[in-house]
Each structure stands twice: as C-alpha cells, then as structure tokens.
Coordinates of C-alpha atoms in Angstrom, one line a residue:
X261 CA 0.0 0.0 0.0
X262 CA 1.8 3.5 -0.7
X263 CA 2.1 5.9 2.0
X264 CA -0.9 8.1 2.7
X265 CA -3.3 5.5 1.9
X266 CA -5.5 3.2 4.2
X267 CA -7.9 0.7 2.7
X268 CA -11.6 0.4 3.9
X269 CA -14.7 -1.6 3.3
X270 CA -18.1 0.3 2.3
X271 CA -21.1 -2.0 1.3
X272 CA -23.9 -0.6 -1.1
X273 CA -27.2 -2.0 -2.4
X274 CA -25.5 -5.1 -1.2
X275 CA -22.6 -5.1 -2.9
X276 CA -18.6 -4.7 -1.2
X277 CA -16.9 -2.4 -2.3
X278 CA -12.9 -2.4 -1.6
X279 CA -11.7 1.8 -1.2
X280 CA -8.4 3.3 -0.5
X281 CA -9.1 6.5 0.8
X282 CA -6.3 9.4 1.3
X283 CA -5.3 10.6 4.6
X284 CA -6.9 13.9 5.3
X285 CA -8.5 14.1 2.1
X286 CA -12.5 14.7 2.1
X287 CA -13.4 12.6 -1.3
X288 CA -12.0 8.8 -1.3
X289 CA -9.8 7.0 -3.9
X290 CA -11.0 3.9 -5.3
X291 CA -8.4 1.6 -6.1
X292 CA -10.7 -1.1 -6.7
X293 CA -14.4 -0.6 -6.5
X294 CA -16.1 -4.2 -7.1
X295 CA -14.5 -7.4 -5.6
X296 CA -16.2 -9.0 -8.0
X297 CA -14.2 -6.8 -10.9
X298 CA -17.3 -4.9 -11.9
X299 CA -16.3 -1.1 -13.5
X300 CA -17.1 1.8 -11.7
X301 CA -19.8 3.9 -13.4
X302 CA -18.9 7.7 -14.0
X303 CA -21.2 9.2 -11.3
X304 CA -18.8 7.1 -9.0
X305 CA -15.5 8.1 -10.9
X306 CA -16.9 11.8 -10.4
X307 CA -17.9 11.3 -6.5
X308 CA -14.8 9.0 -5.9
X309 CA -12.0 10.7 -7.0
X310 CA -10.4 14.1 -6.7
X311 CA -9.7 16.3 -9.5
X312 CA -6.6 17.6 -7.5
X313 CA -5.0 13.6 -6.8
X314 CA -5.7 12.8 -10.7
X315 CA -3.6 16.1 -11.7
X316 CA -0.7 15.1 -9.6
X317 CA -1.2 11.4 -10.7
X318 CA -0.7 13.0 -14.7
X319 CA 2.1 15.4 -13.5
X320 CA 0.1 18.3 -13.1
X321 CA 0.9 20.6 -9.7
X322 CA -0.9 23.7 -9.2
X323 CA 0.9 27.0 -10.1
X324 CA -0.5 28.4 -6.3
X325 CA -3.8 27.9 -4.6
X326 CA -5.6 30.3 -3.0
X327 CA -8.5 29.3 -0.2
X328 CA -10.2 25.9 -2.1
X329 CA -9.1 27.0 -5.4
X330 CA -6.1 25.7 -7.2
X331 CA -5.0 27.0 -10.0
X332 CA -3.0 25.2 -12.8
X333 CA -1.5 26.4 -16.4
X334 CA -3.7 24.5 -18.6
X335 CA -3.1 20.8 -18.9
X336 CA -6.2 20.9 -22.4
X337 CA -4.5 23.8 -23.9
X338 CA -1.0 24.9 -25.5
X339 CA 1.2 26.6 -23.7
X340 CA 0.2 29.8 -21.4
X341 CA 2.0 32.1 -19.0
X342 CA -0.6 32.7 -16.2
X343 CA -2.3 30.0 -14.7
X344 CA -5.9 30.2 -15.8
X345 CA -7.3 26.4 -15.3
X346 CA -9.0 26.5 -11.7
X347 CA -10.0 23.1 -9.4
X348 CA -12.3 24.0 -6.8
X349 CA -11.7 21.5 -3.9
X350 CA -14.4 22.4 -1.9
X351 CA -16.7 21.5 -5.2
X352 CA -14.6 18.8 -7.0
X353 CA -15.3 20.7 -10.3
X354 CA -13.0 22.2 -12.9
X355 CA -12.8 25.0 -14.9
X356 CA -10.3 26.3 -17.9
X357 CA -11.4 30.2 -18.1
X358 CA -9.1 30.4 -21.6
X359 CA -11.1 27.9 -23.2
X360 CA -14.6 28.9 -21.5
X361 CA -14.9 25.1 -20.4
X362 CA -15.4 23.1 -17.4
X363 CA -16.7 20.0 -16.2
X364 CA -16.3 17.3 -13.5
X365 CA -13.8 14.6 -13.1
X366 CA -14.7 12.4 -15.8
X367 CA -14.8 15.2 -18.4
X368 CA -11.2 15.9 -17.3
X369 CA -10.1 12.5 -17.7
X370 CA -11.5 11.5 -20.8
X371 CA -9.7 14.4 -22.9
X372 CA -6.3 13.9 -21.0
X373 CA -6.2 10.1 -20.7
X374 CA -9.2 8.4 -22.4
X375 CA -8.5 8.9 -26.1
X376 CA -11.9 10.0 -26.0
X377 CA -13.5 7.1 -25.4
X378 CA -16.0 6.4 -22.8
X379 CA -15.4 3.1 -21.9
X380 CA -11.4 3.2 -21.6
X381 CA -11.6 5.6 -19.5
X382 CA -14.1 4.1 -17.1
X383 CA -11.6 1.0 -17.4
X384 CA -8.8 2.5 -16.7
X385 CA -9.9 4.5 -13.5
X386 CA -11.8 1.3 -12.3
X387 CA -9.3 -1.0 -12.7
X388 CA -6.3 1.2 -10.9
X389 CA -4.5 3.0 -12.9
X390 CA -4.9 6.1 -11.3
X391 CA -2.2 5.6 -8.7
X392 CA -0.6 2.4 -9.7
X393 CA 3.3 2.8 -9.9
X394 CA 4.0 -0.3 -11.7
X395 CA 1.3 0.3 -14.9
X396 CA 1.1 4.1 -14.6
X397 CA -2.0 5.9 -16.3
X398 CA -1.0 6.3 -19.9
X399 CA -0.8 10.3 -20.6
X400 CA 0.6 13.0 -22.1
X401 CA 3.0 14.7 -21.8
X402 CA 2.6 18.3 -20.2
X403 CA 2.0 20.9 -22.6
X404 CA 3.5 23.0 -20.3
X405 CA 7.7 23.8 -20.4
X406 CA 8.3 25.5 -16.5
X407 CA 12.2 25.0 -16.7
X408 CA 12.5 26.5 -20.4
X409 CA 14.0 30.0 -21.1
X410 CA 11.3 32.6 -22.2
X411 CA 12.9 32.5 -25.8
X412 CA 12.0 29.1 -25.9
X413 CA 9.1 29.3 -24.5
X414 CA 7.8 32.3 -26.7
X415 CA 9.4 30.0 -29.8
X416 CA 6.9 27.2 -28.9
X417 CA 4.1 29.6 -28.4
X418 CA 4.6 30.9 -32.2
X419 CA 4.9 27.4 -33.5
X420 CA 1.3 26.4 -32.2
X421 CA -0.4 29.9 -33.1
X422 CA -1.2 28.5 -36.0
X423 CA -2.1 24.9 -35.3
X424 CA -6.0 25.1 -34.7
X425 CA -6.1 21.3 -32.7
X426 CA -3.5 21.9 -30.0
X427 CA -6.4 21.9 -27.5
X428 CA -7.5 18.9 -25.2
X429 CA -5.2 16.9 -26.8
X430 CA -6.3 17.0 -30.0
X431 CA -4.2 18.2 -33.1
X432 CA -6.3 18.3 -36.4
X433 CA -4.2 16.6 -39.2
X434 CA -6.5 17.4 -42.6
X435 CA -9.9 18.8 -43.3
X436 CA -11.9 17.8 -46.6
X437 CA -15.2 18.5 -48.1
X438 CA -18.2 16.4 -46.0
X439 CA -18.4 13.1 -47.8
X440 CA -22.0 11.9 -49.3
X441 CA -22.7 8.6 -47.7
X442 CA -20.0 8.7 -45.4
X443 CA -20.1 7.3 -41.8
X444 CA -20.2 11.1 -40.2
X445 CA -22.9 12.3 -43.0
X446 CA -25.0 9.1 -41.7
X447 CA -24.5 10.5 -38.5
X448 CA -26.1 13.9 -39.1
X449 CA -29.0 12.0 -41.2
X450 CA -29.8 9.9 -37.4
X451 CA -29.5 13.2 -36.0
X452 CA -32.5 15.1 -38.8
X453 CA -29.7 16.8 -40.7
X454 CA -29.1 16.1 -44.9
X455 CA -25.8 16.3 -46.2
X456 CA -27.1 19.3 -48.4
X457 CA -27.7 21.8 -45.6
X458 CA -24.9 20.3 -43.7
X459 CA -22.2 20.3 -46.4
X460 CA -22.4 24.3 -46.5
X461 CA -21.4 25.1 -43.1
X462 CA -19.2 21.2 -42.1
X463 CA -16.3 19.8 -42.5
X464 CA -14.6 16.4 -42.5
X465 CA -12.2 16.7 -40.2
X466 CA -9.3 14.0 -39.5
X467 CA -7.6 14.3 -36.0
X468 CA -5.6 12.4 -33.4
X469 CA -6.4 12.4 -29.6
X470 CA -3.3 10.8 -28.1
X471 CA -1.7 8.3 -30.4
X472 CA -4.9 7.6 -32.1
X473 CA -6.4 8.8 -35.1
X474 CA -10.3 9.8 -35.6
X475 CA -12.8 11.6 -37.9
X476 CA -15.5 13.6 -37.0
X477 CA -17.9 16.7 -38.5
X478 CA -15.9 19.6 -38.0
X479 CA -17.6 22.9 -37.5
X480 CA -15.3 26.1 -37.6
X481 CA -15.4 29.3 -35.5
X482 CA -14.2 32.1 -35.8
X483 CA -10.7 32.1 -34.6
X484 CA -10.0 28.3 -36.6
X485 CA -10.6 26.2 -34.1
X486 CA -13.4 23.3 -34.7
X487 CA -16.1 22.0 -32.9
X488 CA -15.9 18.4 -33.3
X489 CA -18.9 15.9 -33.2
X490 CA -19.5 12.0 -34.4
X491 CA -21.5 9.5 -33.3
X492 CA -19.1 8.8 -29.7
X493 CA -17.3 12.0 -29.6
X494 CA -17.6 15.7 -28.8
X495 CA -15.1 18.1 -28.4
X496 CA -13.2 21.2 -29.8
X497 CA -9.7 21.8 -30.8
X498 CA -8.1 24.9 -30.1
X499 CA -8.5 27.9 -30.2
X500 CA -12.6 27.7 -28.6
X501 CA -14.2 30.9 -29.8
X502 CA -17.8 31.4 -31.0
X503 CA -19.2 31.4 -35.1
X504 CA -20.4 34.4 -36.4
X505 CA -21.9 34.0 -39.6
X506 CA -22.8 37.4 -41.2
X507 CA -25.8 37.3 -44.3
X508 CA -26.1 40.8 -44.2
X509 CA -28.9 40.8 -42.1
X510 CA -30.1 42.9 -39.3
X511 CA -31.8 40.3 -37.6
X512 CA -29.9 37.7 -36.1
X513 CA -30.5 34.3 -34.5
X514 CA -28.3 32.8 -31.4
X515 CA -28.0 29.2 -30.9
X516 CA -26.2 27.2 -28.4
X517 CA -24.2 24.3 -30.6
X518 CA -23.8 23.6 -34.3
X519 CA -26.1 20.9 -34.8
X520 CA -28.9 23.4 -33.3
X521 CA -28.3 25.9 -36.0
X522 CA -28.1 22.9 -38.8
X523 CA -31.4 22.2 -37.6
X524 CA -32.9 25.4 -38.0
X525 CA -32.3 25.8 -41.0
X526 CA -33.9 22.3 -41.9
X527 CA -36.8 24.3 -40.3
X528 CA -36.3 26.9 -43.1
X529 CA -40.0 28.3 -42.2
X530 CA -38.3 29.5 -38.8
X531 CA -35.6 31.8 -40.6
X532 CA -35.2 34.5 -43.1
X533 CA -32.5 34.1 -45.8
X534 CA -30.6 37.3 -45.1
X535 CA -30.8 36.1 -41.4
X536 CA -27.1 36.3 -39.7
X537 CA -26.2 33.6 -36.8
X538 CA -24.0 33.7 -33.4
X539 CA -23.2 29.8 -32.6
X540 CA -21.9 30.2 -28.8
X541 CA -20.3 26.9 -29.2
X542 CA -20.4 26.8 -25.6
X543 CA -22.4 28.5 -23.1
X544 CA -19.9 29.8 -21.3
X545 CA -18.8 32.3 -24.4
X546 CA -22.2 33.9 -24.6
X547 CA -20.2 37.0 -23.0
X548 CA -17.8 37.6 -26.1
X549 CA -21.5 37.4 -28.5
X550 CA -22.4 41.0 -26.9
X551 CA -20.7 43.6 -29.4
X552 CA -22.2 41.4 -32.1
X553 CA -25.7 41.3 -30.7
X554 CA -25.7 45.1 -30.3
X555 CA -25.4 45.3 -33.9
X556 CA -28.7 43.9 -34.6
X557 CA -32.1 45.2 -34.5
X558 CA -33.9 41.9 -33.7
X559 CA -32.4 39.2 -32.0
X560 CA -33.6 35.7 -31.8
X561 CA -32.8 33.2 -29.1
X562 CA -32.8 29.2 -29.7
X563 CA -30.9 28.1 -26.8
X564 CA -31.6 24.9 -25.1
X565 CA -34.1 24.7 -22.5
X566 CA -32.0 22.9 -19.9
X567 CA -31.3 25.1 -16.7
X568 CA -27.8 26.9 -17.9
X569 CA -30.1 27.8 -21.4
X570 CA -32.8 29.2 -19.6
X571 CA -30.7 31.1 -17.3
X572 CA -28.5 32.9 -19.9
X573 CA -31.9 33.3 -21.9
X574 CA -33.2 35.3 -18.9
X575 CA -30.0 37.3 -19.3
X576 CA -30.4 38.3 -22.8
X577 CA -33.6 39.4 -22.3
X578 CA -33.5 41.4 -19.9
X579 CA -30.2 42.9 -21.1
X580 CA -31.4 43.4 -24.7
X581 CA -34.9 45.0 -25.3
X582 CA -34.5 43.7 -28.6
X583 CA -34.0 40.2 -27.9
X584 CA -37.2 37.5 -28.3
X585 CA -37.5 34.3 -26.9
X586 CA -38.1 31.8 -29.6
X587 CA -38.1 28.7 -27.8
X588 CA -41.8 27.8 -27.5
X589 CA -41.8 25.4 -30.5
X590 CA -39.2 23.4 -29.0
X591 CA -40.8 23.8 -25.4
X592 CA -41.1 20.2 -24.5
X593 CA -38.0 18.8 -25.8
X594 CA -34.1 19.7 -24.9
X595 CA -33.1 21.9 -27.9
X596 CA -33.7 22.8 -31.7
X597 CA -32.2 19.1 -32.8
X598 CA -33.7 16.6 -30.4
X599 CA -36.9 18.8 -31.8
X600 CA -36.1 18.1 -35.2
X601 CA -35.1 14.9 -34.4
X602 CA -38.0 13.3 -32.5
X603 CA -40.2 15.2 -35.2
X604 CA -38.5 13.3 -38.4
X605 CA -38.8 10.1 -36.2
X606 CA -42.5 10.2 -36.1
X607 CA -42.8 11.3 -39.8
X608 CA -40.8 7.7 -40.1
X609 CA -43.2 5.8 -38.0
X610 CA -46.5 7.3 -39.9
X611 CA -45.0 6.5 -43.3
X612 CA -44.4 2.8 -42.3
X613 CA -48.1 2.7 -41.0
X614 CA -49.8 1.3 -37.9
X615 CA -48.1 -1.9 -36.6
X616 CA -44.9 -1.3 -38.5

C-alpha cells in the first residue's frame, strides 16, 4: 500500500466495495471498486476521486492555490503564461477560463487520458490506474515547459499559433469537403440533418487524440478552431471561440451548438434568408457574442431549454430590449435538434403505418 493511503470496506445496495481512501483528504480513492471486478460507473468516478490527486497522478501541480481553489497552467491547452485552469476542492469541479470550459472529473479524464473514449476511461480508472506505480495511467505529456528559457518558450508559443487542434489533446491533421454517404454524413441523417444543408457550413475533419487517429464533422469558429462531433465524440480543438456568420442581415438568431443551427435551417420556415447567426459553441462564451448582438435590431434566441439555457436566456432578455425568446416550438424537448429529431422520427413511423 503507498504511503498516505489506508484501505476500507463500504457496502452498497449489497454489494462490497474495496476503497483506499487518502489521509486527510474529504473525497475517497477507489483503487478497486467491485470485488467481484465490476467497473465503476462515471457518477462514482466523479464522486470517488479528486480532480486535484488525478492532476498530480498525470504530473500536473498547481501553479498556487488560493483558499479551495487551485489553479493550474492548462493541462487541455497549449502553452500559457498565467495559470488560468481552476479546481475548486471544496466542489470537485473544474474550470479552464481560456477555453470557457469546465466540467467534472470524468470530463477531465476523458480528454487527457481516455483517447476519448468512454469506456477506456471508465476502465482504466476502475481498474487502478490512477495511482498504480508499476502500470502508470497512460498520458501525455505536459503541454507546459516550466524549466525553459522565455525565448524558448515564446518559440513554442509561435509554433502552435497557428495549429487550430492543439487543445485537449487533439491536433487536427486534414480537413476535406463532408463526404455523401460517409459514416459522419450518416450521423447527421440519425440526428434530422441532410448532407445538403450540412455540407455548406461542415467539415470532414481527420484528427488524433493521443496516439490515435479519428474523424469527426468539423464545425469552424471564428478564430480556426473546430467544434468536433460523431457518433461517440464531442469536443473542440483549439482555439474555442464562437461562429459568427454574417448574411447581411439585421436580424440575427443565437443558438447554443452547431447541430442546433443545422437544424434550424432544416426548419427553413423558422428563418429568413438574409438572417445572420452567433453559434456560442459553448455557453460559457455567450459574454464575447455581446458587441455582435448590439449590432442587430432583432435578436432571436434558440438556446436549449436545460437550466444553464434558460438562465442565460433570462439574461439576454433582460439585457437586450430587442431580444425575443423563440423557444416555445421546442418547449417540451431539450433543444432545436432533439426537436427536429423526434419530429422526423415520427414522420418515419407514420409513413411505415400502424403496426410497422
């Protein structure tokens, strides 16, 4: 057992579970969670485990803390200067303010470690990796250089200004025109999107997250960077940044993600075509839409009716006289694509007839 660490038993729902917890620590390390070599599911791997212990486990030590809050130079981003990626201990949450992301444990995990994919990841953290010495957690490298000169370092920065997949882990290799009848443009048909209306705006973009090598729709914003989705994957290379896409309109319409905006205009009675568009990409980048939105003399908002859409949605209205809520068609469902979805699903189901 390494120093620090004293094993415990826990039952649940019947079931032992085998725990190392950390000395003076308030959340427990699971070395082991099932005797009976059953994974752990994510809500435990968030609960479980400390963001802070899985940092130091990848070589990751905080720049300074200050109260609960530690702050790190991004481990999901190039190279920066000032620390801007903060762990709260008291909430076990993180959150990179230079990318405009956050998340729990998991989330963290799975971009560093997990080559994006779910079930590795659940593997790996289930079945010990996290502090075994002898079969470390595979990783890479820090994209931090501490002990370099600033030449160097400024050297390095220049080199990856211009390489829009630096973020995360991911490093985008190619881009090429959306593919008819390819495995992503089969995607976006499950998801109520055609190739037609999706080929316009998307990309095919090839890109490796660790050693491996994936493809995915690749959306671009406005400062290069892509918002990347396939049927297992979503993410965002570098550098995370809204889409502004100006029709010469002075109405626009603000959507929350991508597929949202592909979806309205597969709902082309909801839109004008000299309509202009502000795709957040991210919730948390709604503040850099706000010299954009002043422009206009109607805004639109089709953000998702979850609790963070419905809270920045209050915002905007009551910050912008001109803004309109134009969520009521989509009221009972999450967003503008599970509407369009579940709504081509049932135009499926009435074509095939009763009892097909």
């Amino acid at each position: 057992m390494m120093s620090g660490y004293f094993i415990h038993y826990e039952s649940v729902k019947g079931t032992t579970h085998q725990i190392i917890r950390k000395r003076h620590s308030s959340y427990p390390v699971i070395f082991t969670l099932l005797l009976k070599g059953k994974n752990m599911n994510i809500q435990q791997i968030n609960s479980g485990l400390a963001i802070t212990d899985f940092l130091a486990s990848q070589g990751f030590r905080p720049a300074y803390t200050r109260g609960a809050d530690w702050w790190y130079i991004s481990p999901i981003r190039p190279t920066e200067r000032t620390p801007s990626f903060k762990v709260s201990t008291r909430l076990n949450r993180w959150y990179d303010h230079g990318a405009g992301e956050g998340g729990k444990l998991f989330d963290l995990a799975l971009r560093l470690c997990g080559n994006g994919q779910v079930k590795e990841t659940i593997r790996l953290l289930s079945e010990g990796f996290f502090f075994s010495q002898a079969n470390p957690f595979p990783r890479k490298q820090p994209d931090h250089l501490p002990n370099l000169p600033a030449i160097r370092r400024d050297t390095v920065q220049k080199e990856n200004a211009h390489l829009p997949g630096t973020s995360s882990g991911i490093r985008v290799l190619e881009t090429q025109p959306l593919r008819r009848g390819s495995e992503l443009a089969a995607y976006l048909r499950g998801r109520g999107i055609r190739h037609g209306t999706a080929s316009a705006y998307c990309r095919e973009v090839r890109f490796a997250l660790g050693e491996r090598e994936h493809r995915a729709v690749g959306f671009a914003n406005r400062s290069g960077g892509y918002e990347l989705r396939n049927a297992w994957f979503k993410g965002s290379s570098s550098p995370k940044d809204i889409t502004f896409l100006d029709k010469g309109g002075k109405t626009v319409c603000v959507l929350e993600g991508f597929l949202d905006f592909l979806s309205l205009l597969e709902l082309k009675h909801q839109v004008q075509p000299s309509t202009n568009f502000i795709i957040l990409n991210s919730v948390a980048l709604a503040g850099r839409s706000l010299e954009l939105l002043d422009r206009h003399k109607e805004i639109y908002l089709f953000l998702d009716r979850d609790e963070a859409g419905r809270r920045l949605t209050e915002r905007l209205l009551q910050s912008h006289t001109k803004a309109i809520d134009a969520s009521s068609f989509y009221q009972s469902h999450q967003d503008v694509n599970d509407y369009l979805a579940a709504r081509k699903q049932r135009a499926k189901r009435q074509r095939r007839g009763p009892g097909l």
